[in-house]
């Protein structure tokens, strides 16, 4: 009824400038993830020329392709500690600087050993980037647009993959000894630009609260919240999550040091002595990261020229052109997901995405098996099935499981364990990625390339069951409220506040 409606003046007015500011922060921070995408995309084509130029074996090639994920595992843990120590923003700068150094080392590599040193440095930078970018974006975003803004991380991974494919195609005509070096070395350009852009970003308000800098946090929240009322509410929720009593409202709060050190307390709460609710959160985060990689996404992206070659496409130009088409599809559909995350929700997109990937993997396995059984004759329908299945697979991956992994993991962990929790998820992601990418060629020889994708299809089926059972919907909820979906109660938070209340002191700094 019209009479029951609030007057327009009484409704909180959303500030468009604030939404634009939060979006700008999210875009700049998420650009850190472009380094992972570029490396993944460029290595798919550069590996063809590296193998010819350096005369390395398939085993050496597998190690070179997959070892970056192992190094990223180290980088993600270092990134978690760095981000809690010096802040999320400075950690983004570290990520960009490290990746720039690694790209230059790979570009100037004179042999396989030097190339592997470059892969090590690059992997550390990638680990920093994939850990800090989603965490920062989630912490700075208002709840109404958090899914949309946090998905920018995956958008830029896909943009990076596409740029890598384009780089392959653009520099493939250079002399053999130059082509792959230019492809790898030019990756230093976007990361160097990112390092400069980050200095215009604010620090995460949640990190500021963890350090007791309430005035600075209040200023950032005022610029990134939909309404002034939401800014106040978000600050209260963050203070509660950080263990700061609500009535302490000075500019600076002297945060208490937990017995045995804050870091030990975080490890105890998340790993060594978790509550049932925390255990469920950790299981959900590790599960979504595992299935994102175990369903074969890296095999399709990293080895796409070989997969297309197995499907009957020949010639470097045709192979790289088909790979570019795949990159375009990934990028277009990730944009679709970006605009649907906060409308449709996380869970429906995740289940639809995984079911679609399952069907495509079965189709790709079938097509590759038929083509493999007729090596001397082309089977048009099987070749067409392979191409359609690959393009559909990357599309389904990009509307759900691709972007949702980082979005969901950055949401579910409580503030006090968020950096470590995301680092554990990213580590699981990188370990699984390394296992998949370093075993694909060997697996294909053992059970055929078609059999490999049937195996990934079986894993995708298990993943769908896991998501249906363990992944609740988080759309539109404040970060501090999401723990309740997993069984966390207000009592636990209140107990922490009570334990902290007598130790916290207010320092006046005007």
GROMACS .gro file of C-alpha atoms in nm:
model
  510
    1UNK     CA    1   0.000   0.000   0.000
    2UNK     CA    2   0.119   0.349  -0.084
    3UNK     CA    3   0.045   0.473   0.267
    4UNK     CA    4   0.286   0.217   0.410
    5UNK     CA    5   0.581   0.335   0.207
    6UNK     CA    6   0.855   0.543   0.360
    7UNK     CA    7   0.891   0.895   0.222
    8UNK     CA    8   1.173   0.924  -0.031
    9UNK     CA    9   1.361   1.158   0.199
   10UNK     CA   10   1.364   0.891   0.471
   11UNK     CA   11   1.533   0.626   0.253
   12UNK     CA   12   1.910   0.620   0.264
   13UNK     CA   13   2.047   0.758  -0.057
   14UNK     CA   14   2.318   0.555  -0.229
   15UNK     CA   15   2.625   0.753  -0.327
   16UNK     CA   16   2.719   0.684  -0.687
   17UNK     CA   17   3.061   0.839  -0.632
   18UNK     CA   18   3.127   0.586  -0.354
   19UNK     CA   19   3.033   0.294  -0.577
   20UNK     CA   20   3.265   0.427  -0.847
   21UNK     CA   21   3.546   0.469  -0.595
   22UNK     CA   22   3.505   0.114  -0.461
   23UNK     CA   23   3.492  -0.016  -0.818
   24UNK     CA   24   3.812   0.168  -0.908
   25UNK     CA   25   3.990   0.021  -0.605
   26UNK     CA   26   3.866  -0.327  -0.697
   27UNK     CA   27   3.978  -0.292  -1.059
   28UNK     CA   28   4.328  -0.174  -0.969
   29UNK     CA   29   4.378  -0.442  -0.701
   30UNK     CA   30   4.239  -0.717  -0.925
   31UNK     CA   31   4.484  -0.622  -1.198
   32UNK     CA   32   4.743  -0.803  -0.984
   33UNK     CA   33   4.584  -1.130  -1.096
   34UNK     CA   34   4.657  -1.049  -1.460
   35UNK     CA   35   5.010  -1.182  -1.399
   36UNK     CA   36   4.880  -1.537  -1.342
   37UNK     CA   37   4.659  -1.520  -1.649
   38UNK     CA   38   4.933  -1.385  -1.872
   39UNK     CA   39   5.182  -1.649  -1.765
   40UNK     CA   40   4.926  -1.927  -1.815
   41UNK     CA   41   4.824  -1.800  -2.159
   42UNK     CA   42   5.166  -1.712  -2.293
   43UNK     CA   43   5.326  -2.041  -2.183
   44UNK     CA   44   5.072  -2.242  -2.384
   45UNK     CA   45   5.220  -2.106  -2.708
   46UNK     CA   46   5.572  -2.014  -2.596
   47UNK     CA   47   5.630  -2.374  -2.486
   48UNK     CA   48   5.617  -2.486  -2.851
   49UNK     CA   49   5.913  -2.263  -2.935
   50UNK     CA   50   6.101  -2.319  -2.608
   51UNK     CA   51   6.101  -2.693  -2.669
   52UNK     CA   52   6.235  -2.647  -3.022
   53UNK     CA   53   6.495  -2.384  -2.930
   54UNK     CA   54   6.632  -2.535  -2.609
   55UNK     CA   55   6.574  -2.896  -2.724
   56UNK     CA   56   6.411  -3.008  -2.401
   57UNK     CA   57   6.212  -3.327  -2.343
   58UNK     CA   58   5.838  -3.358  -2.270
   59UNK     CA   59   5.921  -3.427  -1.904
   60UNK     CA   60   6.128  -3.108  -1.879
   61UNK     CA   61   5.846  -2.921  -2.051
   62UNK     CA   62   5.589  -3.057  -1.804
   63UNK     CA   63   5.805  -2.953  -1.511
   64UNK     CA   64   5.860  -2.605  -1.655
   65UNK     CA   65   5.487  -2.558  -1.717
   66UNK     CA   66   5.366  -2.685  -1.380
   67UNK     CA   67   5.643  -2.581  -1.142
   68UNK     CA   68   5.516  -2.223  -1.129
   69UNK     CA   69   5.216  -2.346  -0.927
   70UNK     CA   70   5.449  -2.502  -0.669
   71UNK     CA   71   5.641  -2.178  -0.638
   72UNK     CA   72   5.311  -1.986  -0.614
   73UNK     CA   73   5.231  -2.204  -0.312
   74UNK     CA   74   5.532  -2.050  -0.135
   75UNK     CA   75   5.435  -1.704  -0.256
   76UNK     CA   76   5.078  -1.730  -0.125
   77UNK     CA   77   5.197  -1.805   0.229
   78UNK     CA   78   5.455  -1.529   0.213
   79UNK     CA   79   5.182  -1.300   0.080
   80UNK     CA   80   4.952  -1.384   0.371
   81UNK     CA   81   5.219  -1.292   0.626
   82UNK     CA   82   5.320  -0.981   0.434
   83UNK     CA   83   4.961  -0.859   0.396
   84UNK     CA   84   4.897  -0.895   0.770
   85UNK     CA   85   5.227  -0.726   0.850
   86UNK     CA   86   5.250  -0.427   0.612
   87UNK     CA   87   4.898  -0.416   0.468
   88UNK     CA   88   4.711  -0.539   0.161
   89UNK     CA   89   4.806  -0.243  -0.059
   90UNK     CA   90   5.183  -0.270  -0.015
   91UNK     CA   91   5.157  -0.645  -0.074
   92UNK     CA   92   5.008  -0.577  -0.418
   93UNK     CA   93   5.316  -0.365  -0.494
   94UNK     CA   94   5.541  -0.651  -0.383
   95UNK     CA   95   5.352  -0.891  -0.612
   96UNK     CA   96   5.392  -0.664  -0.913
   97UNK     CA   97   5.763  -0.598  -0.847
   98UNK     CA   98   5.845  -0.967  -0.805
   99UNK     CA   99   5.658  -1.069  -1.120
  100UNK     CA  100   5.830  -0.794  -1.319
  101UNK     CA  101   6.169  -0.928  -1.210
  102UNK     CA  102   6.070  -1.284  -1.299
  103UNK     CA  103   5.943  -1.186  -1.645
  104UNK     CA  104   6.270  -1.010  -1.725
  105UNK     CA  105   6.472  -1.311  -1.608
  106UNK     CA  106   6.271  -1.542  -1.835
  107UNK     CA  107   6.297  -1.300  -2.126
  108UNK     CA  108   6.676  -1.287  -2.101
  109UNK     CA  109   6.722  -1.658  -2.022
  110UNK     CA  110   7.008  -1.817  -2.217
  111UNK     CA  111   6.939  -2.176  -2.114
  112UNK     CA  112   6.689  -2.403  -1.940
  113UNK     CA  113   6.843  -2.349  -1.593
  114UNK     CA  114   6.813  -1.969  -1.613
  115UNK     CA  115   6.461  -2.004  -1.746
  116UNK     CA  116   6.371  -2.213  -1.440
  117UNK     CA  117   6.517  -1.945  -1.211
  118UNK     CA  118   6.287  -1.696  -1.382
  119UNK     CA  119   5.995  -1.937  -1.330
  120UNK     CA  120   6.078  -1.949  -0.958
  121UNK     CA  121   6.073  -1.570  -0.916
  122UNK     CA  122   5.762  -1.538  -1.131
  123UNK     CA  123   5.586  -1.807  -0.928
  124UNK     CA  124   5.651  -1.621  -0.602
  125UNK     CA  125   5.498  -1.308  -0.756
  126UNK     CA  126   5.197  -1.504  -0.879
  127UNK     CA  127   5.146  -1.649  -0.530
  128UNK     CA  128   5.147  -1.301  -0.378
  129UNK     CA  129   4.899  -1.177  -0.640
  130UNK     CA  130   4.642  -1.457  -0.621
  131UNK     CA  131   4.637  -1.431  -0.242
  132UNK     CA  132   4.611  -1.055  -0.189
  133UNK     CA  133   4.395  -0.934  -0.480
  134UNK     CA  134   4.067  -1.110  -0.383
  135UNK     CA  135   4.117  -1.045  -0.010
  136UNK     CA  136   4.170  -0.671  -0.061
  137UNK     CA  137   3.876  -0.641  -0.301
  138UNK     CA  138   3.638  -0.828  -0.071
  139UNK     CA  139   3.743  -0.618   0.229
  140UNK     CA  140   3.699  -0.285   0.054
  141UNK     CA  141   3.370  -0.366  -0.125
  142UNK     CA  142   3.017  -0.295   0.005
  143UNK     CA  143   2.802  -0.608   0.049
  144UNK     CA  144   2.563  -0.504  -0.231
  145UNK     CA  145   2.838  -0.529  -0.495
  146UNK     CA  146   3.094  -0.757  -0.333
  147UNK     CA  147   3.041  -1.051  -0.570
  148UNK     CA  148   3.057  -0.822  -0.873
  149UNK     CA  149   3.374  -0.646  -0.758
  150UNK     CA  150   3.554  -0.953  -0.622
  151UNK     CA  151   3.496  -1.136  -0.951
  152UNK     CA  152   3.721  -0.877  -1.117
  153UNK     CA  153   4.010  -1.097  -1.000
  154UNK     CA  154   3.897  -1.375  -1.232
  155UNK     CA  155   3.812  -1.123  -1.505
  156UNK     CA  156   4.172  -1.005  -1.509
  157UNK     CA  157   4.306  -1.361  -1.500
  158UNK     CA  158   4.109  -1.421  -1.819
  159UNK     CA  159   4.221  -1.091  -1.967
  160UNK     CA  160   4.577  -1.196  -1.889
  161UNK     CA  161   4.521  -1.536  -2.056
  162UNK     CA  162   4.384  -1.363  -2.366
  163UNK     CA  163   4.679  -1.122  -2.374
  164UNK     CA  164   4.913  -1.421  -2.347
  165UNK     CA  165   4.742  -1.587  -2.643
  166UNK     CA  166   4.758  -1.265  -2.845
  167UNK     CA  167   5.126  -1.232  -2.757
  168UNK     CA  168   5.185  -1.585  -2.886
  169UNK     CA  169   5.013  -1.505  -3.213
  170UNK     CA  170   5.180  -1.164  -3.255
  171UNK     CA  171   5.539  -1.275  -3.191
  172UNK     CA  172   5.526  -1.625  -3.341
  173UNK     CA  173   5.678  -1.498  -3.667
  174UNK     CA  174   5.996  -1.370  -3.501
  175UNK     CA  175   6.313  -1.581  -3.528
  176UNK     CA  176   6.294  -1.891  -3.307
  177UNK     CA  177   6.551  -1.770  -3.053
  178UNK     CA  178   6.365  -1.437  -3.011
  179UNK     CA  179   5.997  -1.532  -3.030
  180UNK     CA  180   5.949  -1.702  -2.693
  181UNK     CA  181   6.185  -1.461  -2.514
  182UNK     CA  182   5.981  -1.159  -2.628
  183UNK     CA  183   5.656  -1.338  -2.538
  184UNK     CA  184   5.777  -1.395  -2.181
  185UNK     CA  185   5.974  -1.074  -2.126
  186UNK     CA  186   5.696  -0.838  -2.232
  187UNK     CA  187   5.491  -0.959  -1.934
  188UNK     CA  188   5.698  -0.719  -1.723
  189UNK     CA  189   5.515  -0.420  -1.872
  190UNK     CA  190   5.163  -0.458  -1.717
  191UNK     CA  191   5.302  -0.559  -1.377
  192UNK     CA  192   5.535  -0.257  -1.367
  193UNK     CA  193   5.242  -0.027  -1.448
  194UNK     CA  194   5.035  -0.191  -1.175
  195UNK     CA  195   5.304  -0.120  -0.914
  196UNK     CA  196   5.274   0.251  -0.995
  197UNK     CA  197   4.892   0.258  -0.997
  198UNK     CA  198   4.852   0.091  -0.659
  199UNK     CA  199   4.990   0.392  -0.470
  200UNK     CA  200   4.665   0.576  -0.543
  201UNK     CA  201   4.457   0.313  -0.360
  202UNK     CA  202   4.348   0.327   0.006
  203UNK     CA  203   4.440   0.055   0.254
  204UNK     CA  204   4.184  -0.213   0.339
  205UNK     CA  205   3.953  -0.085   0.618
  206UNK     CA  206   3.953  -0.428   0.782
  207UNK     CA  207   4.333  -0.437   0.798
  208UNK     CA  208   4.329  -0.085   0.944
  209UNK     CA  209   4.088  -0.198   1.216
  210UNK     CA  210   4.309  -0.500   1.293
  211UNK     CA  211   4.590  -0.252   1.354
  212UNK     CA  212   4.367  -0.032   1.572
  213UNK     CA  213   4.358   0.258   1.323
  214UNK     CA  214   3.986   0.332   1.353
  215UNK     CA  215   3.997   0.687   1.215
  216UNK     CA  216   4.169   0.573   0.896
  217UNK     CA  217   3.927   0.282   0.861
  218UNK     CA  218   3.630   0.515   0.913
  219UNK     CA  219   3.755   0.742   0.634
  220UNK     CA  220   3.793   0.454   0.387
  221UNK     CA  221   3.451   0.309   0.473
  222UNK     CA  222   3.292   0.651   0.420
  223UNK     CA  223   3.429   0.646   0.062
  224UNK     CA  224   3.343   0.284  -0.020
  225UNK     CA  225   3.000   0.226   0.143
  226UNK     CA  226   2.664   0.273  -0.028
  227UNK     CA  227   2.534   0.502   0.248
  228UNK     CA  228   2.672   0.676   0.560
  229UNK     CA  229   2.458   0.442   0.769
  230UNK     CA  230   2.619   0.141   0.606
  231UNK     CA  231   2.965   0.283   0.675
  232UNK     CA  232   2.885   0.302   1.048
  233UNK     CA  233   2.734  -0.048   1.047
  234UNK     CA  234   3.032  -0.196   0.862
  235UNK     CA  235   3.274  -0.039   1.109
  236UNK     CA  236   3.081  -0.184   1.404
  237UNK     CA  237   3.079  -0.530   1.244
  238UNK     CA  238   3.452  -0.515   1.167
  239UNK     CA  239   3.531  -0.401   1.521
  240UNK     CA  240   3.330  -0.692   1.661
  241UNK     CA  241   3.511  -0.938   1.434
  242UNK     CA  242   3.847  -0.792   1.539
  243UNK     CA  243   3.759  -0.818   1.907
  244UNK     CA  244   3.726  -0.444   1.974
  245UNK     CA  245   3.437  -0.356   2.208
  246UNK     CA  246   3.178  -0.136   2.039
  247UNK     CA  247   3.202   0.142   2.294
  248UNK     CA  248   3.572   0.197   2.222
  249UNK     CA  249   3.550   0.455   1.950
  250UNK     CA  250   3.868   0.661   1.955
  251UNK     CA  251   4.087   0.739   1.657
  252UNK     CA  252   4.340   0.473   1.755
  253UNK     CA  253   4.292   0.158   1.963
  254UNK     CA  254   4.595  -0.016   2.107
  255UNK     CA  255   4.535  -0.376   2.004
  256UNK     CA  256   4.621  -0.641   2.263
  257UNK     CA  257   4.878  -0.909   2.185
  258UNK     CA  258   4.746  -1.260   2.229
  259UNK     CA  259   4.942  -1.499   2.443
  260UNK     CA  260   5.198  -1.678   2.232
  261UNK     CA  261   5.165  -1.428   1.950
  262UNK     CA  262   4.882  -1.338   1.716
  263UNK     CA  263   5.013  -1.562   1.439
  264UNK     CA  264   5.015  -1.871   1.660
  265UNK     CA  265   4.661  -1.793   1.771
  266UNK     CA  266   4.544  -1.772   1.410
  267UNK     CA  267   4.703  -2.107   1.322
  268UNK     CA  268   4.547  -2.265   1.629
  269UNK     CA  269   4.202  -2.130   1.548
  270UNK     CA  270   4.210  -2.236   1.183
  271UNK     CA  271   4.426  -2.551   1.173
  272UNK     CA  272   4.527  -2.707   1.503
  273UNK     CA  273   4.215  -2.657   1.715
  274UNK     CA  274   3.927  -2.539   1.493
  275UNK     CA  275   3.565  -2.533   1.599
  276UNK     CA  276   3.320  -2.746   1.394
  277UNK     CA  277   3.203  -2.429   1.217
  278UNK     CA  278   3.558  -2.325   1.130
  279UNK     CA  279   3.627  -2.677   1.007
  280UNK     CA  280   3.328  -2.654   0.772
  281UNK     CA  281   3.448  -2.318   0.640
  282UNK     CA  282   3.795  -2.457   0.575
  283UNK     CA  283   3.652  -2.766   0.404
  284UNK     CA  284   3.433  -2.553   0.177
  285UNK     CA  285   3.724  -2.326   0.082
  286UNK     CA  286   3.971  -2.608   0.016
  287UNK     CA  287   3.708  -2.807  -0.172
  288UNK     CA  288   3.616  -2.531  -0.415
  289UNK     CA  289   3.985  -2.460  -0.485
  290UNK     CA  290   4.062  -2.828  -0.538
  291UNK     CA  291   3.778  -2.894  -0.781
  292UNK     CA  292   3.848  -2.577  -0.978
  293UNK     CA  293   4.183  -2.723  -1.082
  294UNK     CA  294   4.121  -3.099  -1.062
  295UNK     CA  295   3.853  -3.077  -1.333
  296UNK     CA  296   4.123  -3.009  -1.593
  297UNK     CA  297   4.104  -2.635  -1.656
  298UNK     CA  298   4.484  -2.601  -1.669
  299UNK     CA  299   4.513  -2.893  -1.909
  300UNK     CA  300   4.278  -2.717  -2.150
  301UNK     CA  301   4.438  -2.372  -2.112
  302UNK     CA  302   4.809  -2.460  -2.080
  303UNK     CA  303   4.810  -2.735  -2.340
  304UNK     CA  304   4.540  -2.597  -2.571
  305UNK     CA  305   4.762  -2.610  -2.884
  306UNK     CA  306   4.829  -2.980  -2.818
  307UNK     CA  307   4.463  -3.050  -2.749
  308UNK     CA  308   4.360  -2.875  -3.072
  309UNK     CA  309   4.636  -3.063  -3.255
  310UNK     CA  310   4.501  -3.392  -3.119
  311UNK     CA  311   4.158  -3.284  -3.240
  312UNK     CA  312   4.288  -3.258  -3.598
  313UNK     CA  313   4.393  -2.893  -3.633
  314UNK     CA  314   4.741  -2.852  -3.785
  315UNK     CA  315   4.989  -2.565  -3.840
  316UNK     CA  316   5.117  -2.322  -3.578
  317UNK     CA  317   4.906  -2.031  -3.706
  318UNK     CA  318   4.585  -2.237  -3.700
  319UNK     CA  319   4.667  -2.376  -3.356
  320UNK     CA  320   4.743  -2.034  -3.206
  321UNK     CA  321   4.439  -1.881  -3.381
  322UNK     CA  322   4.211  -2.147  -3.231
  323UNK     CA  323   4.369  -2.082  -2.892
  324UNK     CA  324   4.298  -1.707  -2.928
  325UNK     CA  325   3.933  -1.789  -3.006
  326UNK     CA  326   3.919  -1.991  -2.685
  327UNK     CA  327   4.064  -1.694  -2.493
  328UNK     CA  328   3.798  -1.463  -2.634
  329UNK     CA  329   3.523  -1.702  -2.523
  330UNK     CA  330   3.669  -1.723  -2.172
  331UNK     CA  331   3.686  -1.346  -2.141
  332UNK     CA  332   3.335  -1.283  -2.276
  333UNK     CA  333   3.171  -1.534  -2.044
  334UNK     CA  334   3.362  -1.418  -1.738
  335UNK     CA  335   3.204  -1.077  -1.799
  336UNK     CA  336   2.862  -1.244  -1.802
  337UNK     CA  337   2.938  -1.402  -1.464
  338UNK     CA  338   3.060  -1.070  -1.325
  339UNK     CA  339   2.719  -0.910  -1.376
  340UNK     CA  340   2.523  -1.211  -1.252
  341UNK     CA  341   2.700  -1.300  -0.926
  342UNK     CA  342   2.504  -1.052  -0.715
  343UNK     CA  343   2.178  -1.111  -0.905
  344UNK     CA  344   2.157  -1.488  -0.945
  345UNK     CA  345   2.378  -1.583  -0.651
  346UNK     CA  346   2.687  -1.796  -0.600
  347UNK     CA  347   2.532  -2.138  -0.558
  348UNK     CA  348   2.313  -2.154  -0.875
  349UNK     CA  349   2.601  -2.035  -1.094
  350UNK     CA  350   2.842  -2.282  -0.935
  351UNK     CA  351   2.612  -2.582  -0.983
  352UNK     CA  352   2.519  -2.484  -1.340
  353UNK     CA  353   2.883  -2.424  -1.430
  354UNK     CA  354   3.004  -2.759  -1.296
  355UNK     CA  355   2.722  -2.954  -1.464
  356UNK     CA  356   2.799  -2.784  -1.797
  357UNK     CA  357   3.171  -2.859  -1.760
  358UNK     CA  358   3.090  -3.224  -1.689
  359UNK     CA  359   2.890  -3.254  -2.011
  360UNK     CA  360   3.164  -3.080  -2.213
  361UNK     CA  361   3.439  -3.301  -2.072
  362UNK     CA  362   3.243  -3.611  -2.175
  363UNK     CA  363   3.197  -3.463  -2.523
  364UNK     CA  364   3.567  -3.372  -2.551
  365UNK     CA  365   3.676  -3.715  -2.430
  366UNK     CA  366   3.447  -3.881  -2.683
  367UNK     CA  367   3.565  -3.664  -2.973
  368UNK     CA  368   3.935  -3.708  -2.893
  369UNK     CA  369   3.893  -4.085  -2.855
  370UNK     CA  370   3.727  -4.114  -3.197
  371UNK     CA  371   3.992  -3.893  -3.363
  372UNK     CA  372   4.268  -4.094  -3.196
  373UNK     CA  373   4.131  -4.418  -3.337
  374UNK     CA  374   4.140  -4.281  -3.694
  375UNK     CA  375   4.488  -4.123  -3.717
  376UNK     CA  376   4.505  -4.152  -4.097
  377UNK     CA  377   4.159  -4.014  -4.171
  378UNK     CA  378   3.975  -3.702  -4.061
  379UNK     CA  379   3.640  -3.751  -3.887
  380UNK     CA  380   3.462  -3.414  -3.932
  381UNK     CA  381   3.191  -3.468  -3.672
  382UNK     CA  382   3.447  -3.573  -3.407
  383UNK     CA  383   3.671  -3.274  -3.484
  384UNK     CA  384   3.368  -3.045  -3.462
  385UNK     CA  385   3.263  -3.206  -3.132
  386UNK     CA  386   3.611  -3.146  -2.988
  387UNK     CA  387   3.616  -2.778  -3.088
  388UNK     CA  388   3.261  -2.711  -2.964
  389UNK     CA  389   3.330  -2.899  -2.639
  390UNK     CA  390   3.647  -2.699  -2.570
  391UNK     CA  391   3.479  -2.364  -2.635
  392UNK     CA  392   3.173  -2.464  -2.430
  393UNK     CA  393   3.393  -2.597  -2.148
  394UNK     CA  394   3.584  -2.271  -2.104
  395UNK     CA  395   3.252  -2.081  -2.124
  396UNK     CA  396   3.088  -2.288  -1.850
  397UNK     CA  397   3.405  -2.265  -1.640
  398UNK     CA  398   3.404  -1.887  -1.675
  399UNK     CA  399   3.042  -1.836  -1.565
  400UNK     CA  400   3.082  -2.017  -1.234
  401UNK     CA  401   3.369  -2.225  -1.103
  402UNK     CA  402   3.633  -1.989  -1.244
  403UNK     CA  403   3.532  -1.658  -1.080
  404UNK     CA  404   3.348  -1.805  -0.781
  405UNK     CA  405   3.651  -1.975  -0.631
  406UNK     CA  406   3.823  -1.652  -0.533
  407UNK     CA  407   3.495  -1.471  -0.458
  408UNK     CA  408   3.370  -1.741  -0.223
  409UNK     CA  409   3.700  -1.798  -0.043
  410UNK     CA  410   3.748  -1.427   0.022
  411UNK     CA  411   3.400  -1.415   0.181
  412UNK     CA  412   3.371  -1.715   0.410
  413UNK     CA  413   3.668  -1.678   0.648
  414UNK     CA  414   3.632  -1.458   0.959
  415UNK     CA  415   3.846  -1.144   0.961
  416UNK     CA  416   4.105  -1.269   1.208
  417UNK     CA  417   4.194  -1.573   0.993
  418UNK     CA  418   4.105  -1.440   0.647
  419UNK     CA  419   4.456  -1.386   0.511
  420UNK     CA  420   4.580  -1.728   0.628
  421UNK     CA  421   4.256  -1.897   0.518
  422UNK     CA  422   4.279  -1.755   0.169
  423UNK     CA  423   4.648  -1.849   0.154
  424UNK     CA  424   4.557  -2.210   0.240
  425UNK     CA  425   4.290  -2.211  -0.030
  426UNK     CA  426   4.529  -2.061  -0.285
  427UNK     CA  427   4.792  -2.317  -0.185
  428UNK     CA  428   4.550  -2.604  -0.239
  429UNK     CA  429   4.466  -2.447  -0.576
  430UNK     CA  430   4.831  -2.421  -0.681
  431UNK     CA  431   4.927  -2.771  -0.561
  432UNK     CA  432   4.636  -2.921  -0.755
  433UNK     CA  433   4.720  -2.707  -1.057
  434UNK     CA  434   5.082  -2.827  -1.043
  435UNK     CA  435   4.973  -3.191  -1.018
  436UNK     CA  436   4.741  -3.154  -1.319
  437UNK     CA  437   4.974  -2.952  -1.542
  438UNK     CA  438   5.285  -3.160  -1.464
  439UNK     CA  439   5.107  -3.489  -1.529
  440UNK     CA  440   4.890  -3.414  -1.834
  441UNK     CA  441   5.135  -3.523  -2.104
  442UNK     CA  442   5.233  -3.838  -1.912
  443UNK     CA  443   4.869  -3.913  -1.830
  444UNK     CA  444   4.773  -3.873  -2.195
  445UNK     CA  445   5.037  -4.127  -2.297
  446UNK     CA  446   4.922  -4.368  -2.027
  447UNK     CA  447   4.543  -4.362  -2.077
  448UNK     CA  448   4.517  -4.160  -2.404
  449UNK     CA  449   4.426  -3.792  -2.424
  450UNK     CA  450   4.056  -3.881  -2.451
  451UNK     CA  451   4.081  -4.095  -2.139
  452UNK     CA  452   4.238  -3.802  -1.952
  453UNK     CA  453   3.930  -3.589  -2.012
  454UNK     CA  454   3.697  -3.874  -1.910
  455UNK     CA  455   3.893  -3.882  -1.583
  456UNK     CA  456   3.840  -3.506  -1.539
  457UNK     CA  457   3.470  -3.561  -1.607
  458UNK     CA  458   3.450  -3.810  -1.320
  459UNK     CA  459   3.615  -3.557  -1.088
  460UNK     CA  460   3.368  -3.290  -1.206
  461UNK     CA  461   3.077  -3.520  -1.111
  462UNK     CA  462   3.219  -3.560  -0.759
  463UNK     CA  463   3.270  -3.183  -0.745
  464UNK     CA  464   2.905  -3.115  -0.829
  465UNK     CA  465   2.795  -3.339  -0.540
  466UNK     CA  466   3.038  -3.162  -0.306
  467UNK     CA  467   2.912  -2.815  -0.404
  468UNK     CA  468   2.548  -2.921  -0.367
  469UNK     CA  469   2.619  -3.059  -0.019
  470UNK     CA  470   2.871  -2.818   0.137
  471UNK     CA  471   2.841  -2.476  -0.031
  472UNK     CA  472   2.571  -2.241   0.113
  473UNK     CA  473   2.461  -1.918  -0.057
  474UNK     CA  474   2.642  -1.600   0.059
  475UNK     CA  475   2.495  -1.340  -0.177
  476UNK     CA  476   2.421  -1.000  -0.016
  477UNK     CA  477   2.539  -1.089   0.334
  478UNK     CA  478   2.797  -0.874   0.520
  479UNK     CA  479   3.128  -1.055   0.556
  480UNK     CA  480   3.091  -1.062   0.933
  481UNK     CA  481   2.754  -1.246   0.907
  482UNK     CA  482   2.859  -1.524   0.668
  483UNK     CA  483   3.010  -1.739   0.945
  484UNK     CA  484   2.658  -1.806   1.076
  485UNK     CA  485   2.584  -2.007   0.759
  486UNK     CA  486   2.844  -2.257   0.872
  487UNK     CA  487   2.724  -2.275   1.233
  488UNK     CA  488   2.916  -1.989   1.396
  489UNK     CA  489   2.719  -1.816   1.671
  490UNK     CA  490   2.720  -1.467   1.815
  491UNK     CA  491   2.822  -1.624   2.147
  492UNK     CA  492   3.171  -1.699   2.017
  493UNK     CA  493   3.215  -1.343   1.900
  494UNK     CA  494   3.086  -1.202   2.229
  495UNK     CA  495   3.328  -1.423   2.424
  496UNK     CA  496   3.617  -1.291   2.221
  497UNK     CA  497   3.501  -0.933   2.277
  498UNK     CA  498   3.477  -0.988   2.652
  499UNK     CA  499   3.829  -1.133   2.666
  500UNK     CA  500   3.962  -0.836   2.473
  501UNK     CA  501   3.763  -0.560   2.638
  502UNK     CA  502   3.978  -0.511   2.947
  503UNK     CA  503   4.301  -0.510   2.745
  504UNK     CA  504   4.215  -0.262   2.471
  505UNK     CA  505   4.305   0.098   2.534
  506UNK     CA  506   4.216   0.405   2.343
  507UNK     CA  507   4.489   0.641   2.228
  508UNK     CA  508   4.374   0.986   2.132
  509UNK     CA  509   4.541   1.116   1.815
  510UNK     CA  510   4.366   1.416   1.668
   0.00000   0.00000   0.00000
